Coordinates of C-alpha atoms in Angstrom, one line a residue:
Chain A
M6 CA 61.1 122.0 128.0
T7 CA 63.0 120.3 125.2
G8 CA 65.6 117.6 125.1
L9 CA 67.0 115.5 127.9
S10 CA 68.5 116.8 131.1
V11 CA 71.9 115.4 132.2
T12 CA 72.9 114.6 135.7
T13 CA 76.0 112.9 137.0
R14 CA 76.8 112.3 140.7
D15 CA 80.3 111.5 141.9
V16 CA 81.1 109.6 138.7
S17 CA 84.5 107.8 138.4
V18 CA 86.0 105.7 135.7
R19 CA 89.4 104.0 135.6
Y20 CA 91.2 102.4 132.7
G21 CA 93.7 100.2 134.5
A22 CA 95.9 102.4 136.7
A23 CA 94.7 105.6 134.9
R24 CA 91.8 107.5 136.4
A25 CA 89.8 109.0 133.5
L26 CA 87.0 110.5 135.6
D27 CA 87.4 111.3 139.2
G28 CA 84.2 112.2 141.1
V29 CA 82.4 114.1 138.4
T30 CA 79.2 115.8 139.5
L31 CA 77.4 117.8 136.8
D32 CA 74.0 119.1 135.9
L33 CA 73.1 120.2 132.4
A34 CA 69.8 121.7 131.7
P35 CA 67.7 120.4 128.8
G36 CA 67.2 122.3 125.5
R37 CA 70.5 124.2 125.5
I38 CA 73.9 124.0 123.8
H39 CA 76.5 123.1 126.3
G40 CA 80.3 123.2 125.7
L41 CA 82.5 120.5 127.2
L42 CA 86.1 121.6 127.1
G43 CA 89.2 120.0 128.3
R44 CA 92.8 119.3 127.3
N45 CA 93.8 116.0 125.7
G46 CA 93.1 113.1 128.1
A47 CA 90.9 115.3 130.4
G48 CA 88.1 112.7 130.3
K49 CA 85.6 114.4 127.9
T50 CA 85.1 111.4 125.7
T51 CA 84.8 109.1 128.6
L52 CA 82.1 111.3 130.2
L53 CA 80.2 111.4 126.9
S54 CA 80.5 107.7 126.4
L55 CA 78.8 107.2 129.8
L56 CA 75.9 109.4 128.7
A57 CA 75.6 107.4 125.5
S58 CA 75.6 104.1 127.5
F59 CA 78.7 102.9 125.8
Q60 CA 79.9 101.9 129.2
R61 CA 79.0 102.2 132.9
P62 CA 80.9 104.2 135.5
D63 CA 83.0 102.3 138.1
S64 CA 81.2 104.3 140.7
G65 CA 78.6 107.1 140.9
D66 CA 75.4 107.7 139.0
V67 CA 74.5 108.9 135.6
A68 CA 70.9 110.0 134.7
L69 CA 69.2 111.4 131.7
D70 CA 65.8 112.9 132.5
G71 CA 66.2 111.3 136.0
R72 CA 66.7 107.8 134.7
D73 CA 69.7 105.5 134.3
P74 CA 70.2 105.4 130.5
F75 CA 72.2 102.1 130.4
E76 CA 70.0 99.6 128.5
D77 CA 67.0 101.9 128.6
A78 CA 65.6 101.4 125.1
R79 CA 64.0 104.8 124.8
L80 CA 66.8 106.8 126.3
M81 CA 69.5 105.0 124.2
Q82 CA 67.4 105.7 121.1
D83 CA 67.1 109.3 122.1
T84 CA 70.8 109.8 122.8
S85 CA 73.4 110.2 120.0
L86 CA 77.2 110.5 120.5
M87 CA 79.0 111.3 117.3
R88 CA 82.7 111.5 117.0
A89 CA 84.9 112.2 113.9
T90 CA 85.7 108.5 113.5
G91 CA 86.1 105.3 115.4
D92 CA 82.5 104.5 116.1
L93 CA 81.1 104.3 112.5
A94 CA 81.6 101.1 110.6
A95 CA 84.6 102.0 108.4
D96 CA 84.0 99.1 106.0
L97 CA 80.4 99.9 105.3
K98 CA 79.3 102.1 102.4
I99 CA 77.9 105.5 103.4
R100 CA 74.4 104.6 102.3
D101 CA 74.5 101.5 104.5
I102 CA 75.7 103.5 107.5
L103 CA 72.9 106.0 106.9
R104 CA 70.4 103.0 106.7
L105 CA 71.6 101.7 110.0
H106 CA 71.2 105.0 111.8
R107 CA 67.8 105.5 110.2
T108 CA 66.8 102.1 111.6
G109 CA 68.0 103.0 115.0
R110 CA 66.9 106.7 115.4
A111 CA 63.2 107.4 115.6
H112 CA 63.7 111.1 114.6
F113 CA 66.3 110.7 111.8
D114 CA 65.8 113.3 109.1
R115 CA 66.8 111.7 105.9
D116 CA 66.3 114.9 103.9
L117 CA 68.7 116.8 106.1
A118 CA 71.3 114.0 105.8
D119 CA 70.9 114.0 102.0
H120 CA 71.1 117.8 101.9
L121 CA 74.3 118.0 103.9
L122 CA 76.0 115.0 102.1
D123 CA 75.1 116.5 98.7
R124 CA 76.5 119.9 99.8
F125 CA 79.8 118.4 100.5
D126 CA 79.9 115.9 97.6
I127 CA 80.1 112.8 99.7
P128 CA 79.6 109.7 97.5
R129 CA 77.1 107.3 99.1
R130 CA 78.5 104.2 97.3
R131 CA 81.9 104.5 98.8
S132 CA 82.9 103.0 102.1
L133 CA 83.8 105.3 105.0
A134 CA 87.4 104.0 105.0
R135 CA 87.9 105.2 101.5
L136 CA 86.9 108.8 102.3
S137 CA 89.4 111.5 103.3
R138 CA 89.7 112.4 107.0
G139 CA 87.7 115.5 106.5
Q140 CA 85.0 113.7 104.5
Q141 CA 84.7 111.1 107.3
S142 CA 84.1 114.0 109.8
V143 CA 81.4 115.4 107.5
V144 CA 79.6 112.0 107.5
A145 CA 79.8 111.8 111.3
A146 CA 78.6 115.4 111.8
T147 CA 75.8 114.8 109.3
I148 CA 74.5 111.7 111.1
G149 CA 74.8 113.6 114.4
L150 CA 72.7 116.4 113.2
A151 CA 70.2 114.3 111.2
S152 CA 69.6 112.0 114.1
R153 CA 67.7 114.8 115.8
A154 CA 68.3 112.9 119.1
P155 CA 66.9 114.8 122.1
L156 CA 70.4 114.5 123.5
T157 CA 72.9 115.1 120.7
M158 CA 76.6 115.0 121.6
L159 CA 79.3 116.0 119.1
D160 CA 82.8 115.1 120.2
E161 CA 85.6 116.7 118.3
V162 CA 83.4 116.1 115.2
H163 CA 85.2 118.9 113.4
L164 CA 88.5 117.1 113.2
G165 CA 89.9 117.1 109.7
M166 CA 87.3 119.5 108.2
D167 CA 88.6 122.6 106.5
A168 CA 87.7 126.0 107.8
P169 CA 84.7 126.7 105.4
T170 CA 83.3 123.3 106.1
R171 CA 83.6 123.8 109.9
Q172 CA 81.8 127.1 109.6
E173 CA 79.0 125.7 107.5
F174 CA 78.4 122.9 110.0
T175 CA 78.4 125.3 112.9
E176 CA 75.8 127.3 111.0
A177 CA 73.8 124.2 110.2
L178 CA 73.9 123.2 113.9
L179 CA 72.5 126.6 114.9
A180 CA 69.9 126.6 112.2
D181 CA 68.7 123.1 113.1
F182 CA 68.8 123.8 116.8
A183 CA 66.6 126.9 116.2
E184 CA 64.0 124.7 114.4
H185 CA 64.4 121.6 116.6
P186 CA 65.5 122.6 120.1
R187 CA 67.2 119.8 122.0
T188 CA 70.0 119.3 124.4
I189 CA 73.3 119.5 122.5
I190 CA 76.8 118.9 124.0
V191 CA 79.7 120.1 121.9
S192 CA 83.2 119.1 122.7
S193 CA 86.0 120.7 120.6
H194 CA 89.5 122.0 120.8
L195 CA 88.6 124.7 118.4
I196 CA 87.2 126.9 121.2
H197 CA 87.3 130.2 119.3
E198 CA 85.2 128.7 116.5
I199 CA 82.5 127.3 118.7
E200 CA 82.3 129.6 121.6
H201 CA 79.7 131.8 120.1
V202 CA 77.2 128.9 120.0
L203 CA 77.8 127.8 123.6
E204 CA 75.3 128.7 126.3
T205 CA 77.1 127.0 129.1
V206 CA 80.7 125.8 129.5
T207 CA 82.0 122.9 131.5
I208 CA 85.7 122.5 131.8
L209 CA 87.2 119.1 132.7
H210 CA 90.8 118.8 133.8
R211 CA 92.4 115.6 134.8
G212 CA 89.1 113.8 135.2
R213 CA 87.5 116.5 137.4
V214 CA 85.1 119.3 136.7
V215 CA 87.0 122.6 137.0
L216 CA 84.0 124.7 136.4
S217 CA 80.5 124.5 134.9
E218 CA 78.7 127.8 134.4
E219 CA 77.0 130.1 131.9
A220 CA 79.2 131.1 129.0
D221 CA 78.4 134.7 129.5
D222 CA 79.2 134.6 133.2
L223 CA 82.5 133.0 132.3
R224 CA 83.4 135.7 129.9
T225 CA 82.9 138.3 132.5
Q226 CA 85.7 136.8 134.5
G227 CA 88.1 138.3 132.1
T228 CA 88.5 141.4 129.9
T229 CA 90.3 142.1 126.7
V230 CA 92.3 145.3 126.4
T231 CA 93.0 146.3 122.8
G232 CA 95.1 149.2 121.5
R233 CA 98.6 150.4 120.9
A234 CA 101.0 147.7 122.2
D235 CA 103.0 150.1 124.4
R236 CA 99.8 151.5 126.0
V237 CA 98.3 148.1 126.5
E238 CA 101.5 147.0 128.1
V239 CA 101.6 149.9 130.5
M240 CA 97.9 149.6 131.5
T241 CA 98.1 145.8 132.1
R242 CA 101.4 145.9 133.9
D243 CA 99.9 145.2 137.3
L244 CA 97.1 143.0 136.2
R245 CA 97.1 139.2 135.6
V246 CA 97.4 138.8 131.8
V247 CA 96.5 135.4 130.5
G248 CA 96.7 135.9 126.8
R249 CA 98.3 138.2 124.2
R250 CA 97.9 138.7 120.5
D251 CA 99.7 141.2 118.3
L252 CA 98.6 142.5 115.0
G253 CA 101.3 145.0 113.8
P254 CA 101.4 147.8 116.3
T255 CA 98.1 146.7 117.9
R256 CA 98.0 144.3 120.9
E257 CA 95.1 142.5 122.5
A258 CA 95.7 141.4 126.0
T259 CA 93.3 139.3 128.1
V260 CA 93.3 140.1 131.8
L261 CA 91.6 138.2 134.6
G262 CA 89.0 139.7 136.8
R263 CA 86.9 142.9 136.7
P264 CA 89.1 146.0 136.5
H265 CA 88.5 148.9 138.9
P266 CA 86.2 151.7 137.5
A267 CA 89.1 154.2 137.8
W268 CA 91.3 151.9 135.7
V269 CA 88.5 151.6 133.1
T270 CA 88.2 155.3 132.9
E271 CA 92.0 155.7 132.4
A272 CA 92.1 152.9 129.8
E273 CA 89.4 154.6 127.8
R274 CA 91.1 157.9 128.1
Q275 CA 94.2 156.2 126.6
G276 CA 92.1 155.1 123.6
L277 CA 92.1 151.4 124.6
Q278 CA 89.1 149.2 123.8
L279 CA 87.7 146.9 126.4
G280 CA 85.7 143.7 125.6
A281 CA 84.7 140.2 126.6
A282 CA 87.4 137.8 127.2
P283 CA 87.8 134.9 124.7
L284 CA 86.9 131.6 126.2
Q285 CA 90.1 130.1 124.9
D286 CA 92.3 132.4 127.0
L287 CA 90.3 131.6 130.1
F288 CA 90.3 127.9 129.3
I289 CA 94.1 127.9 128.9
H290 CA 94.5 129.8 132.1
L291 CA 92.2 127.6 134.1
T292 CA 93.7 124.4 133.0
S293 CA 97.3 125.7 133.2
D294 CA 96.7 126.8 136.8
R295 CA 95.5 123.4 137.7
D296 CA 98.6 122.0 136.2
A297 CA 100.8 124.2 138.4
A298 CA 98.7 123.3 141.4
Chain B
M29 CA 84.0 150.2 131.0
N30 CA 81.7 148.7 128.5
A31 CA 80.3 145.5 129.8
P32 CA 81.8 142.6 128.0
T33 CA 79.4 141.3 125.4
S34 CA 78.9 137.9 124.1
P35 CA 80.1 137.4 120.6
R36 CA 77.0 135.4 120.0
R37 CA 74.9 138.5 120.8
S38 CA 76.9 140.6 118.5
G39 CA 75.3 138.8 115.6
S40 CA 78.4 137.4 114.2
S41 CA 77.1 133.9 114.0
G42 CA 75.5 134.2 110.6
P43 CA 72.5 131.9 110.6
P44 CA 69.2 132.6 112.4
T45 CA 70.2 132.9 116.0
D46 CA 67.3 134.8 117.4
S47 CA 66.2 131.8 119.4
L48 CA 69.7 131.4 120.7
T49 CA 69.9 135.0 121.8
D50 CA 66.6 134.5 123.6
T51 CA 67.8 131.4 125.4
S52 CA 71.1 133.1 126.5
V53 CA 69.1 135.9 128.1
R54 CA 67.4 133.3 130.2
A55 CA 70.8 131.8 131.3
G56 CA 70.6 129.5 134.2
S57 CA 67.2 128.1 133.3
P58 CA 66.0 125.8 130.6
A59 CA 66.0 127.4 127.1
G60 CA 62.8 128.8 125.7
S61 CA 61.3 126.6 123.1
A62 CA 60.3 127.2 119.6
P63 CA 56.6 127.8 119.4
G64 CA 54.6 124.6 119.8
M65 CA 57.6 122.6 120.8
T66 CA 57.4 120.6 124.0
H67 CA 59.6 117.9 125.4
D68 CA 57.5 115.3 123.8
D69 CA 58.0 116.8 120.4
T70 CA 61.6 115.7 120.4
A71 CA 61.8 113.0 123.0
M72 CA 58.6 111.1 122.2
T73 CA 59.3 108.0 120.2
P74 CA 57.1 107.8 117.2
T75 CA 54.9 104.8 116.8
T76 CA 57.1 102.2 115.2
A77 CA 58.3 98.7 115.6
E78 CA 60.3 97.7 118.7
P79 CA 64.0 98.3 118.4
W80 CA 64.8 94.6 118.4
V81 CA 62.3 94.0 115.6
R82 CA 63.9 96.8 113.5
L83 CA 67.4 95.5 114.2
T84 CA 66.4 91.9 113.4
R85 CA 65.1 93.1 110.1
Y86 CA 68.3 95.0 109.4
V87 CA 70.4 91.9 110.4
L88 CA 68.4 89.6 108.2
R89 CA 68.8 92.0 105.3
C90 CA 72.5 92.0 105.9
M91 CA 72.7 88.2 106.0
L92 CA 70.6 87.9 102.8
G93 CA 73.5 89.4 100.8
I94 CA 75.9 87.0 102.4
T95 CA 73.6 84.0 101.8
A96 CA 73.0 85.0 98.2
G97 CA 76.7 85.1 97.6
T98 CA 77.2 81.7 99.3
V99 CA 74.4 80.1 97.3
A100 CA 76.1 81.3 94.1
V101 CA 79.4 79.8 95.2
L102 CA 77.7 76.5 96.2
A103 CA 75.9 76.4 92.9
V104 CA 79.2 76.5 91.0
A105 CA 80.7 73.9 93.3
W106 CA 77.7 71.7 92.8
A107 CA 78.0 71.9 89.0
V108 CA 81.7 71.0 89.3
A109 CA 80.8 68.1 91.5
V110 CA 78.2 66.8 89.1
V111 CA 80.7 66.9 86.3
L112 CA 83.2 65.0 88.4
A113 CA 80.5 62.5 89.5
S114 CA 79.6 61.8 85.9
T115 CA 83.1 60.5 85.3
A116 CA 84.3 59.3 88.7
G117 CA 81.0 57.9 90.0
V118 CA 78.2 59.1 92.2
E119 CA 79.9 58.1 95.4
L120 CA 82.4 60.9 94.9
L121 CA 79.5 63.3 94.6
A122 CA 78.0 61.9 97.8
Q123 CA 81.2 62.5 99.7
I124 CA 81.4 66.1 98.3
T125 CA 77.8 66.7 99.2
H126 CA 78.4 65.5 102.7
Y127 CA 81.4 67.7 103.0
A128 CA 79.4 70.7 101.8
T129 CA 76.4 70.1 104.0
V130 CA 78.0 68.9 107.3
S131 CA 81.3 70.8 107.2
T132 CA 80.8 73.9 105.0
V133 CA 77.3 75.2 105.4
P134 CA 77.5 75.7 109.2
W135 CA 80.7 77.7 108.7
V136 CA 78.9 80.0 106.3
A137 CA 76.2 80.5 109.0
F138 CA 79.0 81.2 111.5
T139 CA 80.7 83.7 109.2
A140 CA 77.4 85.4 108.4
L141 CA 76.6 86.0 112.1
V142 CA 80.2 87.1 112.9
I143 CA 80.0 89.7 110.1
C144 CA 76.4 90.9 110.7
V145 CA 76.1 90.8 114.4
G146 CA 79.2 89.7 116.4
V147 CA 81.7 92.4 115.3
Q148 CA 78.9 95.0 114.7
V149 CA 77.8 95.3 118.3
R150 CA 79.6 98.6 118.8
H151 CA 78.0 100.1 115.7
Y152 CA 74.5 98.9 116.7
V153 CA 74.8 100.4 120.2
H154 CA 76.2 103.5 118.6
A155 CA 73.1 103.7 116.4
G156 CA 70.9 103.7 119.5
F157 CA 70.1 100.0 120.0
T158 CA 70.4 98.4 123.4
R159 CA 72.5 95.3 124.0
R160 CA 69.3 93.4 124.6
A161 CA 68.1 94.3 121.1
V162 CA 71.4 93.3 119.6
T163 CA 71.2 89.9 121.5
A164 CA 67.6 89.4 120.4
A165 CA 68.4 90.2 116.8
G166 CA 71.5 88.0 116.9
L167 CA 69.6 85.0 118.3
L168 CA 66.6 85.5 116.0
G169 CA 68.9 85.9 113.1
S170 CA 70.7 82.7 114.1
L171 CA 67.4 80.9 114.2
V172 CA 66.4 82.0 110.8
V173 CA 69.8 81.3 109.3
G174 CA 69.9 77.9 111.1
V175 CA 66.5 76.8 109.7
V176 CA 67.1 78.2 106.2
F177 CA 70.6 76.7 105.9
A178 CA 69.5 73.4 107.4
V179 CA 66.6 73.0 105.0
A180 CA 68.9 74.0 102.1
A181 CA 71.6 71.6 103.1
T182 CA 69.2 68.7 103.5
A183 CA 67.6 69.4 100.1
L184 CA 71.0 69.6 98.6
D185 CA 72.1 66.3 100.2
R186 CA 69.0 64.3 99.6
V187 CA 67.0 65.7 96.7
G188 CA 70.0 67.0 94.8
L189 CA 72.0 63.8 95.2
G190 CA 69.0 61.7 94.3
L191 CA 68.3 63.7 91.2
V192 CA 71.9 63.5 90.0
A193 CA 72.1 59.7 90.7
A194 CA 68.9 59.2 88.8
S195 CA 70.0 61.4 85.9
L196 CA 73.2 59.4 85.7
G197 CA 71.3 56.2 85.8
V198 CA 73.2 54.8 88.8
E199 CA 72.2 53.7 92.2
L200 CA 73.9 54.8 95.4
S201 CA 75.7 51.8 97.0
M202 CA 75.9 53.5 100.4
T203 CA 73.1 53.7 102.9
L204 CA 71.8 57.2 103.6
A205 CA 70.1 58.4 106.8
P206 CA 66.4 59.4 106.5
W207 CA 65.9 63.1 105.5
W208 CA 64.3 64.0 108.8
A209 CA 67.3 62.8 110.7
L210 CA 69.6 64.7 108.5
L211 CA 67.4 67.8 108.8
G212 CA 67.4 67.6 112.6
A213 CA 71.2 67.2 112.7
M214 CA 71.7 70.0 110.2
L215 CA 69.4 72.2 112.2
M216 CA 71.5 71.7 115.3
V217 CA 74.8 72.2 113.5
C218 CA 73.7 75.3 111.6
L219 CA 72.1 76.9 114.7
T220 CA 75.2 76.3 116.7
G221 CA 77.4 77.6 113.9
A222 CA 75.3 80.8 113.8
V223 CA 75.2 81.4 117.6
C224 CA 78.9 80.7 117.7
G225 CA 79.3 83.5 115.2
V226 CA 77.6 85.9 117.7
L227 CA 79.6 84.6 120.6
V228 CA 83.0 84.7 118.9
G229 CA 82.3 88.2 117.4
A230 CA 81.2 89.6 120.8
S231 CA 84.1 88.0 122.6
F232 CA 86.6 89.7 120.2
V233 CA 84.8 93.0 120.8
R234 CA 85.0 92.4 124.6
W235 CA 88.6 91.1 124.9
G236 CA 90.2 92.0 121.6
G237 CA 93.0 89.7 120.4
W238 CA 92.9 87.8 123.8
A239 CA 89.6 86.2 122.6
T240 CA 91.7 84.0 120.3
L241 CA 92.6 82.0 123.4
L242 CA 88.9 81.4 124.1
L243 CA 88.2 80.0 120.6
P244 CA 88.5 76.4 121.9
L245 CA 85.6 77.2 124.3
T246 CA 83.6 79.7 122.2
V247 CA 83.6 77.7 119.0
G248 CA 85.7 74.5 119.3
L249 CA 83.7 72.5 121.9
P250 CA 80.2 73.4 120.7
Y251 CA 81.1 72.8 117.1
F252 CA 82.7 69.5 117.9
A253 CA 79.6 68.4 119.7
Q254 CA 77.4 69.3 116.7
D255 CA 79.8 67.8 114.2
V256 CA 79.8 64.4 116.0
L257 CA 76.0 64.5 116.0
A258 CA 75.8 65.4 112.4
R259 CA 78.3 62.9 111.2
S260 CA 76.8 60.2 113.3
V261 CA 73.4 60.8 111.6
T262 CA 74.5 61.5 108.1
L263 CA 77.4 59.1 107.6
R264 CA 76.0 55.9 109.0
G265 CA 76.2 53.2 106.4
E266 CA 78.7 51.5 104.3
G267 CA 80.7 52.3 101.3
P268 CA 83.1 55.1 100.4
G269 CA 80.8 57.7 101.9
G270 CA 80.8 56.0 105.3
P271 CA 82.2 57.4 108.5
P272 CA 85.9 57.5 109.2
S273 CA 87.2 55.0 111.8
W274 CA 87.6 57.6 114.6
L275 CA 84.0 58.6 114.2
E276 CA 82.9 55.0 114.3
Q277 CA 84.6 54.7 117.7
V278 CA 82.9 57.9 118.9
Q279 CA 79.6 56.7 117.6
A280 CA 80.1 53.4 119.4
A281 CA 80.9 55.2 122.6
L282 CA 78.1 57.8 122.3
P283 CA 74.9 56.6 120.7
T284 CA 72.7 59.1 118.9
V285 CA 70.4 60.0 121.7
P286 CA 73.0 61.0 124.3
T287 CA 75.0 62.7 121.5
A288 CA 71.8 64.7 120.6
A289 CA 71.3 65.6 124.3
L290 CA 74.9 66.8 124.5
S291 CA 74.6 68.8 121.4
L292 CA 71.5 70.5 122.8
L293 CA 73.4 71.3 125.9
A294 CA 76.2 72.7 123.9
L295 CA 73.8 74.9 121.9
G296 CA 72.2 76.1 125.2
L297 CA 75.6 77.0 126.7
T298 CA 76.6 78.8 123.5
V299 CA 73.4 80.9 123.7
A300 CA 74.0 81.6 127.4
G301 CA 77.6 82.6 126.7
A302 CA 76.6 85.0 124.0
W303 CA 74.0 86.6 126.3
L304 CA 76.4 86.9 129.2
I305 CA 79.0 88.6 127.1
L306 CA 76.6 91.0 125.4
R307 CA 74.3 92.1 128.2
R308 CA 76.7 94.5 129.8
L309 CA 79.4 94.7 127.1
P310 CA 81.4 97.8 127.8
L311 CA 82.3 99.7 124.7
P312 CA 85.0 102.2 125.9
P313 CA 85.8 105.0 123.4
R314 CA 88.5 104.4 120.9
A315 CA 91.0 107.2 120.6
N316 CA 90.4 109.7 117.8
P317 CA 93.2 109.0 115.3

């Protein structure tokens, strides 16, 4: 077993009149990559900040490996929450920020940090505030990976990065996880870019857990139907379509549920291709339905 | 219908993902580990100094830079004062020195602790330190800064002043307090200045701009108590370097011993205040810009 397990029981947090988390109960197994998805203001960052001991819940219990992490020296050292900006000292030079995190993290890998920062030409003598938005995100993501914390949380850490940089960091995340398995929680709005790395998916909406299950199981809750637009339209006429994409004459529709075998046979006879549903379509559907409710 | 397949299993992810594929097969249970990896391989804390020791070192290193800069500024100011003293008389130098030691040096200690501890609480917790470690580092840092600054200020006041007077071939007409009394007073005032730095910084992290309203409590009262003590010790005597009339009245009303006891109480309350604010300090997330 690697990494830290995460358990929350009936956790609630309020900011004034606003309820950020409302009775969140969650179990995340150690040594896996978990996705935490939710729309803006869903409570993702608040939940992660509880795990990182930035604050305590108003009610309910939070446990890492069965223990309350708040002011637990070992658990706090072994838990890293990295966001694009906001938590790193903006007026410090990059080398000083690295030094602070090397001081605080027992497993910090200086070589990995140097490698990633060199790869993206991040100047060490410049303060964080003087870097571009994307470069600041690179610094945050680098520290998050290099910390090698048994519970590593990356919260929208891709903000501001260009597409190639995002892809390289996702690859670096996978490679480092393969060599140093630990519990990783990734929160991002760029669902289509990270869904292939996620092993479980938890969706928060309005401070509540909408679902928490295996990513593969979630994908089987929907099916993509791809082919000529008119044929796709006819075949999905009586199904619940939650997403559509057109590319010239080709259309890809995401439908909910498992189609009847006879329907599958007919769709294949029509030359349509069936596949796994993109998480993003399911995510939009699940959170939109809750809105309507 | 073909069973929907995970994009991850399709091999589109690029980097070595074999281990990920393995873990996804065992969905619902903890992931398989890389050979030889156990929980302890990643979660075990390597043998190293306690977090509060590491953070104290970091804080002291941070303050070293500020102190070095301060010493450089003071050296220039001292040189200017000596030049002035050579023309206007050594009493002017004595007044400048008193101002520098009693009024300025403690504020440098205050500023150093605000910069290196008070406003950095969020960043230290973010880097994995407990609030206890931050408090310990802040108080130990205050102690070191207090002692170093007090010794430096006393040396400046007594040794430096004496040397300058001797080099100018003049005698000080004012009566100076003994060095140990000055050292004790400076220790109290520098310690309080440093701890006030932790307290004020933490209160701004806790309450934001509203902490401004608390400044009379968080820095005003403790500082006033120490200032009265320091001046009552260092400015006793006659001549142009003597105490102002209001302080003479305070000194008459509060002899040195009760003043020292009050200043100790003020220091204790400042330490307690810093601990109370820091020990459960909530650090709610800031919005991503």
